[in-house]
Amino acid sequence: MLIEILVSLFLLIGAGFALIGSIGLVRLPDFFTRLHGPTKATTLGIGGMLIASMIYFSVQTGQLSLHELLVALFLFMTAPVSAHLLAKAALHLKVRSIRPYPVESENREGR
């Protein structure tokens, strides 16, 4: 009973974060703010669901289930890197943002 409640709790938390991240992806106004939806909240959502899966299958089989841990490790390593590459490409292509880009002379004076 306790394990079922724990698994349900992690599934609900994970689904909540995934829902918030998906809504953020749709509702946020520009490309740079939309990056936060899938990289922050959705990654936490998938992490919660993977923890629930790890607990469930560890209890069902009687052995420690590490497949989910490997998936979570891969996800937490690749999501920030891919978001960084997308942001750098958008900066290079001068994708419009809500906030204006800094002028080159301001960058040199500030350093």
Tab-separated table of C-alpha atoms in Angstrom:
chain	number	residue	atom	x	y	z
A	1	MET	CA	0.000	0.000	0.000
A	2	LEU	CA	2.793	2.435	0.909
A	3	ILE	CA	4.720	1.649	-2.284
A	4	GLU	CA	1.614	2.227	-4.397
A	5	ILE	CA	1.058	5.613	-2.760
A	6	LEU	CA	4.719	6.544	-3.303
A	7	VAL	CA	4.608	5.489	-6.972
A	8	SER	CA	1.345	7.395	-7.465
A	9	LEU	CA	2.819	10.483	-5.827
A	10	PHE	CA	5.870	10.470	-8.100
A	11	LEU	CA	3.662	9.881	-11.163
A	12	LEU	CA	1.422	12.807	-10.258
A	13	ILE	CA	4.362	15.107	-9.554
A	14	GLY	CA	6.049	14.062	-12.796
A	15	ALA	CA	2.871	14.479	-14.818
A	16	GLY	CA	2.289	17.900	-13.247
A	17	PHE	CA	5.763	19.114	-14.178
A	18	ALA	CA	5.413	17.694	-17.704
A	19	LEU	CA	2.060	19.449	-18.101
A	20	ILE	CA	3.460	22.767	-16.854
A	21	GLY	CA	6.426	22.449	-19.221
A	22	SER	CA	4.166	21.665	-22.169
A	23	ILE	CA	1.861	24.580	-21.400
A	24	GLY	CA	4.914	26.834	-21.104
A	25	LEU	CA	6.113	25.694	-24.503
A	26	VAL	CA	2.805	26.732	-26.047
A	27	ARG	CA	2.085	29.894	-24.062
A	28	LEU	CA	5.434	31.657	-23.730
A	29	PRO	CA	5.927	34.483	-26.228
A	30	ASP	CA	9.304	33.966	-27.927
A	31	PHE	CA	11.887	31.309	-28.740
A	32	PHE	CA	14.238	31.993	-25.842
A	33	THR	CA	11.552	31.839	-23.169
A	34	ARG	CA	10.065	28.737	-24.815
A	35	LEU	CA	13.341	26.910	-24.248
A	36	HIS	CA	12.602	26.822	-20.515
A	37	GLY	CA	9.476	24.675	-20.927
A	38	PRO	CA	11.053	21.518	-22.294
A	39	THR	CA	14.426	21.888	-20.624
A	40	LYS	CA	13.386	22.702	-17.079
A	41	ALA	CA	9.895	21.581	-16.161
A	42	THR	CA	9.483	18.721	-18.613
A	43	THR	CA	12.852	17.251	-17.673
A	44	LEU	CA	11.786	17.253	-14.023
A	45	GLY	CA	8.485	15.673	-15.048
A	46	ILE	CA	10.155	12.823	-16.876
A	47	GLY	CA	12.518	12.424	-13.922
A	48	GLY	CA	9.576	12.001	-11.546
A	49	MET	CA	7.987	9.409	-13.800
A	50	LEU	CA	11.265	7.519	-14.087
A	51	ILE	CA	11.632	7.460	-10.297
A	52	ALA	CA	8.103	6.056	-10.026
A	53	SER	CA	8.941	3.408	-12.617
A	54	MET	CA	12.173	2.514	-10.811
A	55	ILE	CA	10.363	2.054	-7.498
A	56	TYR	CA	7.544	0.032	-9.056
A	57	PHE	CA	9.735	-2.398	-10.993
A	58	SER	CA	12.214	-2.768	-8.138
A	59	VAL	CA	9.397	-3.869	-5.847
A	60	GLN	CA	7.745	-6.112	-8.476
A	61	THR	CA	10.905	-8.016	-9.448
A	62	GLY	CA	12.641	-7.947	-6.078
A	63	GLN	CA	15.800	-6.573	-7.713
A	64	LEU	CA	17.059	-3.025	-8.050
A	65	SER	CA	15.937	-1.646	-11.423
A	66	LEU	CA	18.694	0.531	-12.893
A	67	HIS	CA	17.392	0.952	-16.455
A	68	GLU	CA	15.418	4.017	-15.449
A	69	LEU	CA	18.433	5.483	-13.691
A	70	LEU	CA	20.436	5.253	-16.903
A	71	VAL	CA	17.631	6.886	-18.895
A	72	ALA	CA	17.385	9.711	-16.328
A	73	LEU	CA	21.161	10.217	-16.348
A	74	PHE	CA	21.181	10.439	-20.146
A	75	LEU	CA	18.203	12.825	-20.113
A	76	PHE	CA	19.672	15.150	-17.484
A	77	MET	CA	22.961	15.309	-19.394
A	78	THR	CA	21.566	15.872	-22.881
A	79	ALA	CA	18.646	18.267	-22.263
A	80	PRO	CA	20.770	21.228	-21.049
A	81	VAL	CA	23.351	20.674	-23.796
A	82	SER	CA	20.720	20.615	-26.544
A	83	ALA	CA	19.016	23.722	-25.112
A	84	HIS	CA	22.361	25.522	-25.026
A	85	LEU	CA	23.059	24.598	-28.651
A	86	LEU	CA	19.589	25.763	-29.709
A	87	ALA	CA	20.062	29.080	-27.899
A	88	LYS	CA	23.508	29.622	-29.458
A	89	ALA	CA	22.123	28.871	-32.926
A	90	ALA	CA	19.251	31.294	-32.361
A	91	LEU	CA	21.680	33.997	-31.243
A	92	HIS	CA	23.821	33.358	-34.306
A	93	LEU	CA	20.777	33.608	-36.580
A	94	LYS	CA	19.582	36.714	-34.707
A	95	VAL	CA	16.179	35.264	-33.846
A	96	ARG	CA	13.910	37.999	-32.524
A	97	SER	CA	13.414	38.218	-28.803
A	98	ILE	CA	11.211	40.307	-26.548
A	99	ARG	CA	14.312	41.853	-25.021
A	100	PRO	CA	16.527	43.736	-27.495
A	101	TYR	CA	20.031	42.522	-28.199
A	102	PRO	CA	22.857	44.501	-26.557
A	103	VAL	CA	24.823	46.830	-28.785
A	104	GLU	CA	28.449	45.821	-29.408
A	105	SER	CA	29.837	49.063	-27.961
A	106	GLU	CA	27.970	48.455	-24.694
A	107	ASN	CA	29.585	45.023	-24.385
A	108	ARG	CA	33.084	46.447	-24.777
A	109	GLU	CA	32.554	49.295	-22.323
A	110	GLY	CA	31.125	46.987	-19.678
A	111	ARG	CA	34.199	44.739	-19.636
